[in-house]
Amino acid sequence: MTERSVVAVVLAAGQGTRMRSALPKVLFPLAGRPMIGWVLEAVRPVSAHRIVVVGHGRDRVEAAVARLDDGAVCAVQDEPRGTGDALRAGLQALADDEATVLVLYGDCPLLRTAALEALLTGLRRSATPLAMLVGRTPDPRGYGRIVRDGSGRVVRVVEERDATPAERALDEVNPGLYAATARFWREAVARLRPDNAKGELYLTDVVAMAAERGGVADVAWPLDELRGVNDRAELARAEAVLRRRIHEALARDGVTIRDLDHIYVDADVRVEPEAVLEPGVVLRGRTVVGARARIDVGSVLEDVVVEPDAVVLPYTVATRSRIGAAARIGPFSHLRPETDIGPEAHVGNFVETKKTRMGRGSKANHLAYLGDGVIGENANVGAGTIFCNYDGVRKHTTVVEDGAFIGSDSQLVAPVTVGRGAYVASGTTVTRDVPPDALAISRVRQENKEGYARRLRARLGSGAGER
Ligand code: UD1
Ligand code: CA
């Protein structure tokens, strides 16, 4: 139902005092996306023009809005004088007086498009100047209450601070989504007065004005989709709802999720069918998990591409990396940015990689630091290998060519190349290039001193020498 004449004004200039943060409230991330991004996503399908009213933390909000929605423009409310004043600022960015204007708050990230469609339908079907959503809740704290007359018509909204005890007991509340023509809004906003507990211009006072001039079309909608986020407890609850939606959508699309409530998948992550996500998995940013890949318990992946059939064993941490098809990573591997693990390669426990490429079928199964490396195919990097990539000033590259074998506890002092099919003996410090098919060995020759241990124990008086 895209209507060219529908404009949405999203109020996002408040201070967000109850968050107790320097970060503007609408920029708090939920499932990896700023709060305002969720709202704009819900609004986009029904409104051709979107105006976000910015104020507190203005530059940052403007930058975020530009990034999130190229069809949105910002209007500025210089002082947070209330939601009514914020709408006044928003209307200044609007030329067409005949447009239908949706007004909503930027702090309701659970909103979905269907609620806005119902609101617009409510306005269109009624002869009233204003339509609004209404919701019921056993715990109305924090919301404006809907006051009705004897025949059930909405007459006004009263804010909690201004309400009488009887009004506070009302369980019908104002979720804060309204629709009217731009003309109506302009006239109504001009008549607002700050005669209330907060001394602000309350947008909600327009409800009483509309009630006097033709009535209010009230559209009931489940409050759970419209909850405002005012503090960090509400933020956490809203995030849990959004994540649950993400996880259920993935599960319906063929992803096995062992426990829908104990994984954390960001909004822009993609997971292909038949992938498996075990409990405690965290997928952030633009991570992609390919078909049939398995991400095991407690792994944290940020901006990682996992190709099909790969296995990421428990407690792996990876950032800005690629894991090739049918590769096996972990448990306890650490892939730092620009790691590129080839198909069928193995990276095992306590291996750290950084800016390292590993070819098909290569293995580094235990305890290694592989920084700035280029490893060919079917190479074997033994336990305890270190790529010494840093000379204190610059980083240098270690090259391990196809089929090379690096014995355990070796140090490769970069820049250095181990040629194709070469061997590096255990415990070697490689400082010069190793030719293909050669053996590099640098080790002190072993000497056995017969009986020395027994004599040593006798001298130390441990008595154990008699064993
Ligand atoms: C508001 C409503 C209340 C409703 C509730 C729904 C008013 C007076 N009250 O209360 O009836 O039940 O939302 O969640 O409207 N903002 C500005 N400029 C300002 C003040 C606020 O842009 O000067 C923005 C905020 O950034 C926020 C939104 O308006 O996104 C709502 O403001 P908030 O202070 O959270 O209003 P509530 O007290 O929740
Ligand atoms: Ca609010």
Coordinates of C-alpha atoms and ligand atoms in Angstrom, one line a residue:
M1 CA 0.0 0.0 0.0
T2 CA 2.5 2.6 -1.0
E3 CA 0.8 5.9 -1.3
R4 CA 2.7 8.8 -2.9
S5 CA 1.0 11.3 -0.7
V6 CA 1.8 9.7 2.7
V7 CA 4.5 11.4 4.6
A8 CA 5.9 10.0 7.9
V9 CA 7.3 12.3 10.6
V10 CA 9.4 10.4 13.1
L11 CA 10.1 12.3 16.3
A12 CA 13.6 11.6 17.4
A13 CA 14.9 14.8 19.0
G14 CA 14.2 14.1 22.6
Q15 CA 17.0 13.9 25.2
G16 CA 16.3 10.3 26.1
T17 CA 17.1 11.2 29.7
R18 CA 16.0 7.9 31.1
M19 CA 18.7 6.1 29.1
R20 CA 21.3 8.0 31.1
S21 CA 23.6 8.1 28.1
A22 CA 25.5 10.5 25.9
L23 CA 24.3 8.4 23.0
P24 CA 21.0 9.7 21.6
K25 CA 18.3 7.2 22.4
V26 CA 17.3 6.4 18.9
L27 CA 20.9 5.3 18.1
F28 CA 21.0 2.6 20.6
P29 CA 21.5 -0.7 18.7
L30 CA 19.0 -3.5 18.9
A31 CA 20.2 -6.7 17.2
G32 CA 22.9 -4.7 15.5
R33 CA 20.7 -2.0 14.0
P34 CA 20.1 1.5 15.6
M35 CA 16.6 1.9 17.0
I36 CA 15.7 4.5 14.4
G37 CA 16.6 2.0 11.7
W38 CA 13.9 -0.4 12.8
V39 CA 11.3 2.3 12.8
L40 CA 12.3 3.6 9.3
E41 CA 12.2 0.0 8.0
A42 CA 8.6 -0.4 9.2
V43 CA 7.6 3.0 7.8
R44 CA 9.3 2.7 4.4
P45 CA 6.6 0.6 2.6
V46 CA 3.7 3.0 3.5
S47 CA 5.3 6.4 3.0
A48 CA 7.1 7.9 0.1
H49 CA 8.6 10.7 2.2
R50 CA 10.1 10.3 5.6
I51 CA 11.1 13.2 7.8
V52 CA 13.1 12.5 11.0
V53 CA 13.1 15.2 13.6
V54 CA 16.5 15.5 15.1
G55 CA 17.8 17.5 18.0
H56 CA 19.9 15.9 20.8
G57 CA 23.0 14.4 19.2
R58 CA 21.9 15.9 15.9
D59 CA 24.9 15.2 13.8
R60 CA 25.1 11.6 14.7
V61 CA 21.5 11.0 14.2
E62 CA 21.6 12.7 10.8
A63 CA 24.5 10.6 9.8
A64 CA 22.8 7.4 10.9
V65 CA 19.6 8.4 9.1
A66 CA 21.5 9.1 5.9
R67 CA 23.1 5.7 6.1
L68 CA 19.9 3.8 7.0
D69 CA 17.4 5.3 4.6
D70 CA 18.3 7.4 1.5
G71 CA 14.7 8.5 1.2
A72 CA 14.6 10.2 4.6
V73 CA 15.4 13.8 5.4
C74 CA 16.0 15.5 8.7
A75 CA 14.3 18.4 10.3
V76 CA 15.8 20.2 13.3
Q77 CA 14.1 20.9 16.7
D78 CA 16.7 23.1 18.4
E79 CA 15.4 22.6 21.9
P80 CA 13.4 19.6 23.2
R81 CA 10.2 21.5 24.1
G82 CA 8.0 18.5 23.8
T83 CA 6.6 16.2 21.2
G84 CA 4.2 18.8 19.9
D85 CA 7.0 21.2 19.3
A86 CA 9.0 18.4 17.6
L87 CA 6.1 17.8 15.2
R88 CA 6.0 21.6 14.4
A89 CA 9.7 21.3 13.4
G90 CA 9.0 18.3 11.3
L91 CA 6.1 20.0 9.5
Q92 CA 8.4 22.8 8.4
A93 CA 10.1 20.3 6.1
L94 CA 6.8 19.5 4.5
A95 CA 5.4 21.4 1.5
D96 CA 2.2 19.7 0.6
D97 CA -0.7 20.6 2.9
E98 CA -3.0 17.9 1.5
A99 CA -0.6 15.0 2.2
T100 CA -1.6 12.5 4.8
V101 CA 1.0 12.7 7.6
L102 CA 1.8 9.7 9.8
V103 CA 3.3 10.9 13.1
L104 CA 5.2 8.5 15.3
Y105 CA 8.0 8.4 17.8
G106 CA 11.4 7.1 17.0
D107 CA 11.6 5.0 20.1
C108 CA 9.2 2.2 19.1
P109 CA 11.5 -0.3 17.4
L110 CA 9.0 -3.2 17.5
L111 CA 6.7 -1.5 15.1
R112 CA 5.7 -3.3 12.0
T113 CA 4.2 -2.0 8.7
A114 CA 0.9 -3.7 9.2
A115 CA 0.1 -1.4 12.2
L116 CA 0.7 1.7 10.0
E117 CA -1.5 0.2 7.2
A118 CA -4.3 -0.3 9.8
L119 CA -3.9 3.3 11.0
L120 CA -4.0 4.7 7.5
T121 CA -7.1 2.6 6.7
G122 CA -8.7 3.9 9.9
L123 CA -8.2 7.5 8.8
R124 CA -9.5 6.8 5.3
R125 CA -12.6 5.0 6.4
S126 CA -13.7 7.5 8.9
A127 CA -14.8 11.1 8.5
T128 CA -12.7 12.2 11.4
P129 CA -9.7 14.6 11.1
L130 CA -7.5 12.3 13.1
A131 CA -6.8 8.6 13.5
M132 CA -4.7 7.0 16.2
L133 CA -3.7 3.6 17.4
V134 CA -4.8 2.5 20.9
G135 CA -3.6 -0.4 23.0
R136 CA -4.4 -2.2 26.2
T137 CA -2.0 -3.4 28.9
P138 CA -2.3 -4.5 32.5
D139 CA 0.7 -2.3 33.3
P140 CA 0.1 1.1 31.7
R141 CA 2.9 2.9 33.5
G142 CA 4.7 5.4 31.4
Y143 CA 2.0 5.8 28.8
G144 CA -0.5 8.5 28.2
R145 CA -4.0 7.1 29.0
I146 CA -7.0 7.2 26.7
V147 CA -9.9 9.0 28.2
R148 CA -13.4 8.2 26.7
D149 CA -16.8 9.7 27.2
G150 CA -20.0 7.9 28.3
S151 CA -20.6 6.7 24.8
G152 CA -17.1 5.3 24.4
R153 CA -15.7 8.0 22.1
V154 CA -12.1 9.1 22.6
V155 CA -12.1 12.6 24.1
R156 CA -8.5 13.1 25.0
V157 CA -5.1 11.6 26.1
V158 CA -3.9 12.4 29.6
E159 CA -0.2 12.0 30.4
E160 CA 0.7 10.0 33.4
R161 CA 2.1 13.0 35.3
D162 CA -1.1 15.0 34.7
A163 CA -3.5 12.2 35.4
T164 CA -5.9 11.8 38.4
P165 CA -5.7 8.5 40.2
A166 CA -8.8 7.3 38.4
E167 CA -7.3 8.2 35.0
R168 CA -4.1 6.4 36.0
A169 CA -6.1 3.2 36.6
L170 CA -7.2 3.2 33.0
D171 CA -5.6 0.3 31.1
E172 CA -6.1 1.7 27.6
V173 CA -3.0 3.7 26.5
N174 CA -1.6 5.8 23.7
P175 CA 1.1 4.0 21.8
G176 CA 1.9 7.2 20.0
L177 CA 1.0 6.7 16.3
Y178 CA -1.3 9.1 14.6
A179 CA -2.5 10.0 11.1
A180 CA -4.1 13.2 9.8
T181 CA -3.6 15.7 6.9
A182 CA -0.8 18.1 7.1
R183 CA -3.3 20.9 7.2
F184 CA -4.9 19.5 10.4
W185 CA -1.5 19.0 12.0
R186 CA -0.4 22.5 11.3
E187 CA -3.5 24.1 12.7
A188 CA -3.5 21.8 15.8
V189 CA 0.1 22.3 16.6
A190 CA -0.2 26.1 16.4
R191 CA -2.8 25.9 19.2
L192 CA -0.8 23.8 21.7
R193 CA 0.0 25.3 25.0
P194 CA 2.5 24.1 27.6
D195 CA 0.0 24.1 30.5
N196 CA 1.0 20.7 31.9
A197 CA 3.2 19.1 34.5
K198 CA 6.3 19.2 32.3
G199 CA 5.7 22.6 30.8
E200 CA 6.1 21.2 27.3
L201 CA 4.1 21.2 24.2
Y202 CA 2.4 17.8 24.2
L203 CA 1.5 16.3 20.9
T204 CA -1.1 14.3 22.7
D205 CA -3.2 17.5 23.3
V206 CA -4.2 17.4 19.6
V207 CA -6.4 14.4 20.4
A208 CA -8.8 16.6 22.4
M209 CA -8.8 19.2 19.6
A210 CA -9.8 16.5 17.1
A211 CA -12.4 15.1 19.4
E212 CA -14.1 18.5 19.5
R213 CA -13.8 19.1 15.7
G214 CA -15.3 15.8 14.4
G215 CA -13.9 13.0 16.4
V216 CA -11.0 10.6 16.6
A217 CA -10.8 7.3 14.7
D218 CA -9.2 4.9 17.2
V219 CA -7.7 1.7 15.8
A220 CA -6.9 -1.0 18.4
W221 CA -3.6 -2.7 18.0
P222 CA -1.5 -5.1 20.2
L223 CA 0.6 -2.9 22.4
D224 CA 3.4 -5.5 22.3
E225 CA 4.3 -4.3 18.8
L226 CA 4.2 -0.6 19.7
R227 CA 6.1 -0.4 23.0
G228 CA 8.1 2.6 23.5
V229 CA 11.7 2.2 24.8
N230 CA 12.5 4.8 27.5
D231 CA 15.2 3.1 29.6
R232 CA 17.7 0.2 29.2
A233 CA 15.4 -2.4 30.8
E234 CA 12.8 -1.7 28.1
L235 CA 15.7 -1.7 25.5
A236 CA 16.7 -5.2 26.6
R237 CA 13.1 -6.4 26.4
A238 CA 12.6 -4.9 23.0
E239 CA 15.9 -6.4 21.7
A240 CA 14.8 -9.9 23.0
V241 CA 11.6 -9.5 21.0
L242 CA 13.4 -8.5 17.8
R243 CA 15.9 -11.3 18.1
R244 CA 13.2 -13.8 18.6
R245 CA 11.6 -12.6 15.4
I246 CA 14.9 -12.9 13.6
H247 CA 15.5 -16.4 14.9
E248 CA 12.0 -17.6 14.2
A249 CA 12.2 -16.3 10.6
L250 CA 15.5 -18.2 10.1
A251 CA 14.1 -21.4 11.6
R252 CA 11.1 -21.1 9.3
D253 CA 13.5 -20.7 6.4
G254 CA 15.2 -24.0 7.2
V255 CA 18.0 -23.1 9.6
T256 CA 18.3 -25.5 12.6
I257 CA 18.5 -23.4 15.8
R258 CA 18.8 -25.6 18.9
D259 CA 17.5 -23.0 21.2
L260 CA 15.6 -20.0 19.8
D261 CA 16.2 -17.9 23.0
H262 CA 20.0 -18.5 23.4
I263 CA 21.6 -17.3 20.2
Y264 CA 22.2 -13.7 19.1
V265 CA 21.8 -13.0 15.4
D266 CA 22.0 -9.5 14.2
A267 CA 19.4 -8.1 11.7
D268 CA 21.7 -8.0 8.7
V269 CA 23.1 -11.5 9.1
R270 CA 22.2 -14.1 6.4
V271 CA 22.0 -17.8 7.2
E272 CA 21.3 -20.3 4.5
P273 CA 19.0 -23.4 4.8
E274 CA 20.3 -26.4 6.7
A275 CA 22.9 -24.5 8.5
V276 CA 23.0 -25.4 12.3
L277 CA 23.4 -22.8 15.0
E278 CA 24.1 -24.2 18.5
P279 CA 23.3 -22.4 21.8
G280 CA 25.3 -19.3 22.7
V281 CA 26.3 -18.5 19.1
V282 CA 26.7 -14.8 18.4
L283 CA 26.5 -13.7 14.7
R284 CA 27.1 -10.0 14.2
G285 CA 27.3 -7.4 11.4
R286 CA 27.1 -8.8 7.9
T287 CA 28.0 -12.3 8.7
V288 CA 26.9 -15.0 6.2
V289 CA 26.6 -18.6 7.1
G290 CA 26.4 -21.0 4.1
A291 CA 24.2 -24.0 3.6
R292 CA 24.8 -27.0 5.9
A293 CA 27.5 -25.1 7.8
R294 CA 27.6 -25.7 11.6
I295 CA 28.4 -23.0 14.1
D296 CA 28.9 -24.7 17.4
V297 CA 28.4 -23.5 21.0
G298 CA 29.6 -20.1 22.0
S299 CA 31.2 -19.0 18.8
V300 CA 31.3 -15.3 18.1
L301 CA 31.5 -14.3 14.4
E302 CA 31.5 -10.7 13.2
D303 CA 31.4 -9.8 9.5
V304 CA 32.5 -13.4 8.7
V305 CA 31.6 -15.4 5.6
V306 CA 31.3 -19.1 6.4
E307 CA 31.0 -21.1 3.2
P308 CA 28.8 -24.1 2.8
D309 CA 29.5 -27.3 4.8
A310 CA 32.1 -25.6 7.0
V311 CA 32.2 -26.5 10.7
V312 CA 33.1 -23.9 13.4
L313 CA 33.7 -25.8 16.6
P314 CA 32.9 -24.3 20.1
Y315 CA 34.2 -21.0 21.3
T316 CA 35.7 -19.8 18.1
V317 CA 36.1 -16.0 17.8
A318 CA 36.3 -14.6 14.2
T319 CA 36.2 -11.1 12.8
R320 CA 36.2 -9.9 9.2
S321 CA 37.3 -13.2 7.8
R322 CA 36.3 -15.9 5.4
I323 CA 36.0 -19.6 6.2
G324 CA 36.1 -21.8 3.1
A325 CA 33.7 -24.6 2.1
A326 CA 34.0 -27.7 4.4
A327 CA 36.8 -26.1 6.4
R328 CA 37.0 -27.0 10.1
I329 CA 37.8 -24.3 12.6
G330 CA 38.1 -24.5 16.4
P331 CA 37.5 -25.3 19.1
F332 CA 39.0 -22.1 20.6
S333 CA 40.4 -20.6 17.3
H334 CA 40.8 -16.9 16.9
L335 CA 40.6 -15.6 13.4
R336 CA 41.4 -11.9 13.3
P337 CA 40.6 -9.5 10.4
E338 CA 41.5 -10.5 6.8
T339 CA 41.9 -14.1 7.5
D340 CA 41.0 -16.2 4.5
I341 CA 40.8 -20.0 5.2
G342 CA 40.6 -22.1 2.1
P343 CA 38.2 -25.0 1.5
E344 CA 38.7 -28.1 3.6
A345 CA 41.5 -26.5 5.6
H346 CA 41.7 -27.0 9.4
V347 CA 42.5 -24.5 12.0
G348 CA 42.5 -26.0 15.5
N349 CA 42.6 -25.0 19.1
F350 CA 44.5 -22.0 20.3
V351 CA 45.5 -21.0 16.8
E352 CA 45.4 -17.2 16.2
T353 CA 45.5 -15.9 12.6
K354 CA 45.6 -12.4 11.3
K355 CA 45.7 -11.2 7.7
T356 CA 46.6 -14.7 6.7
R357 CA 45.5 -16.8 3.7
M358 CA 45.5 -20.5 3.9
G359 CA 45.0 -22.7 0.9
R360 CA 42.8 -25.7 0.3
G361 CA 43.4 -28.6 2.7
S362 CA 46.1 -27.0 4.7
K363 CA 46.2 -27.6 8.5
A364 CA 47.3 -25.7 11.6
N365 CA 45.8 -27.9 14.2
H366 CA 47.2 -26.6 17.5
L367 CA 48.7 -23.6 19.2
A368 CA 50.1 -21.3 16.6
Y369 CA 50.3 -17.6 15.7
L370 CA 49.9 -17.1 12.0
G371 CA 50.1 -13.4 11.2
D372 CA 50.6 -11.9 7.8
G373 CA 51.0 -15.3 6.2
V374 CA 50.4 -16.8 2.8
I375 CA 50.0 -20.5 3.1
G376 CA 49.6 -22.7 0.0
E377 CA 47.6 -25.8 -0.4
N378 CA 48.0 -29.0 1.7
A379 CA 50.7 -27.5 3.9
N380 CA 51.0 -28.6 7.5
V381 CA 51.8 -26.1 10.2
G382 CA 52.8 -27.9 13.4
A383 CA 52.0 -27.1 17.0
G384 CA 53.7 -24.1 18.5
T385 CA 54.6 -22.5 15.2
I386 CA 55.0 -18.7 15.3
F387 CA 55.1 -16.4 12.3
C388 CA 57.3 -13.7 13.6
N389 CA 55.7 -11.0 11.5
Y390 CA 56.7 -7.9 13.4
D391 CA 60.2 -6.3 13.8
G392 CA 59.0 -3.6 16.1
V393 CA 58.4 -1.2 13.3
R394 CA 56.8 -3.0 10.3
K395 CA 54.9 -6.2 9.6
H396 CA 56.4 -8.7 7.2
T397 CA 55.0 -11.7 5.3
T398 CA 55.7 -15.4 5.8
V399 CA 55.1 -17.6 2.8
V400 CA 54.6 -21.3 3.2
E401 CA 54.2 -22.9 -0.2
D402 CA 52.1 -25.9 -1.3
G403 CA 52.8 -29.1 0.6
A404 CA 55.4 -27.7 2.9
F405 CA 55.7 -29.1 6.4
I406 CA 56.5 -26.9 9.4
G407 CA 57.6 -29.0 12.4
S408 CA 56.4 -28.1 15.8
D409 CA 57.8 -25.2 17.8
S410 CA 59.3 -23.5 14.8
Q411 CA 59.7 -19.7 14.4
L412 CA 59.5 -18.3 10.9
V413 CA 61.1 -14.9 11.0
A414 CA 59.5 -12.8 8.3
P415 CA 60.0 -11.9 5.5
V416 CA 60.7 -15.5 4.7
T417 CA 59.5 -18.2 2.3
V418 CA 59.4 -21.9 2.9
G419 CA 59.4 -23.5 -0.6
R420 CA 57.0 -26.0 -2.1
G421 CA 57.3 -29.4 -0.4
A422 CA 60.1 -28.3 2.0
Y423 CA 60.5 -29.5 5.6
V424 CA 61.3 -27.4 8.6
A425 CA 62.5 -29.5 11.4
S426 CA 60.9 -29.1 14.8
G427 CA 62.3 -26.4 16.9
T428 CA 63.9 -24.5 14.0
T429 CA 64.2 -20.8 13.7
V430 CA 63.9 -20.0 10.0
T431 CA 65.6 -16.7 9.1
R432 CA 66.5 -17.5 5.5
D433 CA 64.3 -18.7 2.6
V434 CA 64.0 -22.5 2.4
P435 CA 64.3 -23.9 -1.2
P436 CA 61.6 -26.2 -2.4
D437 CA 62.0 -29.8 -1.2
A438 CA 64.8 -28.8 1.2
L439 CA 65.1 -29.5 4.9
A440 CA 65.7 -26.6 7.2
I441 CA 67.1 -27.4 10.6
S442 CA 68.6 -25.1 13.2
R443 CA 68.9 -26.8 16.5
V444 CA 71.7 -27.4 19.1
R445 CA 72.9 -31.0 18.7
Q446 CA 71.7 -33.2 21.5
E447 CA 74.1 -34.7 24.1
N448 CA 73.1 -37.4 26.7
K449 CA 75.0 -37.4 29.9
E450 CA 74.8 -40.9 31.3
G451 CA 73.8 -41.2 35.0
Y452 CA 73.8 -37.4 35.4
A453 CA 70.2 -37.2 36.7
R454 CA 70.9 -39.8 39.4
R455 CA 74.0 -38.0 40.6
L456 CA 72.2 -34.7 40.6
R457 CA 69.4 -36.1 42.9
A458 CA 72.0 -37.6 45.3
R459 CA 73.7 -34.3 45.5
L460 CA 70.4 -32.4 46.2
G461 CA 69.7 -35.0 48.9
S462 CA 66.2 -35.9 47.7
G463 CA 66.9 -39.6 48.1
A464 CA 64.9 -40.2 45.0
G465 CA 68.1 -41.3 43.3
E466 CA 67.7 -44.8 44.8
R467 CA 64.6 -45.5 42.7
Ligands
UD1_1 C1 4.9 9.8 24.7 C2 3.4 10.3 24.7 C3 2.6 9.3 25.5 C4 2.7 8.0 24.8 C5 4.1 7.5 24.7 C6 4.2 6.2 23.9 C7 3.5 12.7 24.6 C8 3.4 14.0 25.3 N1 3.4 11.6 25.3 O1 5.4 9.8 26.0 O2 1.2 9.7 25.5 O3 1.9 7.0 25.6 O4 4.9 8.5 24.1 O5 5.4 5.7 23.9 O6 3.7 12.8 23.4 N2 10.8 13.9 21.2 C9 11.2 15.0 20.4 N3 11.3 16.2 21.0 C10 10.9 16.5 22.2 C11 10.5 15.4 23.1 C12 10.4 14.2 22.5 O7 11.6 14.7 19.3 O8 11.0 17.7 22.6 C13 10.8 12.6 20.7 C14 11.7 11.6 21.4 O9 13.0 11.6 20.8 C15 11.0 10.3 21.4 C16 9.5 10.7 21.2 O10 9.5 12.0 20.8 O11 11.4 9.5 20.3 C17 8.7 10.4 22.4 O12 9.2 11.2 23.5 P1 9.3 10.5 25.0 O13 9.8 11.5 25.9 O14 9.8 9.2 25.0 O15 7.7 10.5 25.3 P2 6.9 9.6 26.4 O16 7.1 10.2 27.7 O17 7.3 8.2 26.2
CA2 CA 8.8 7.2 24.8

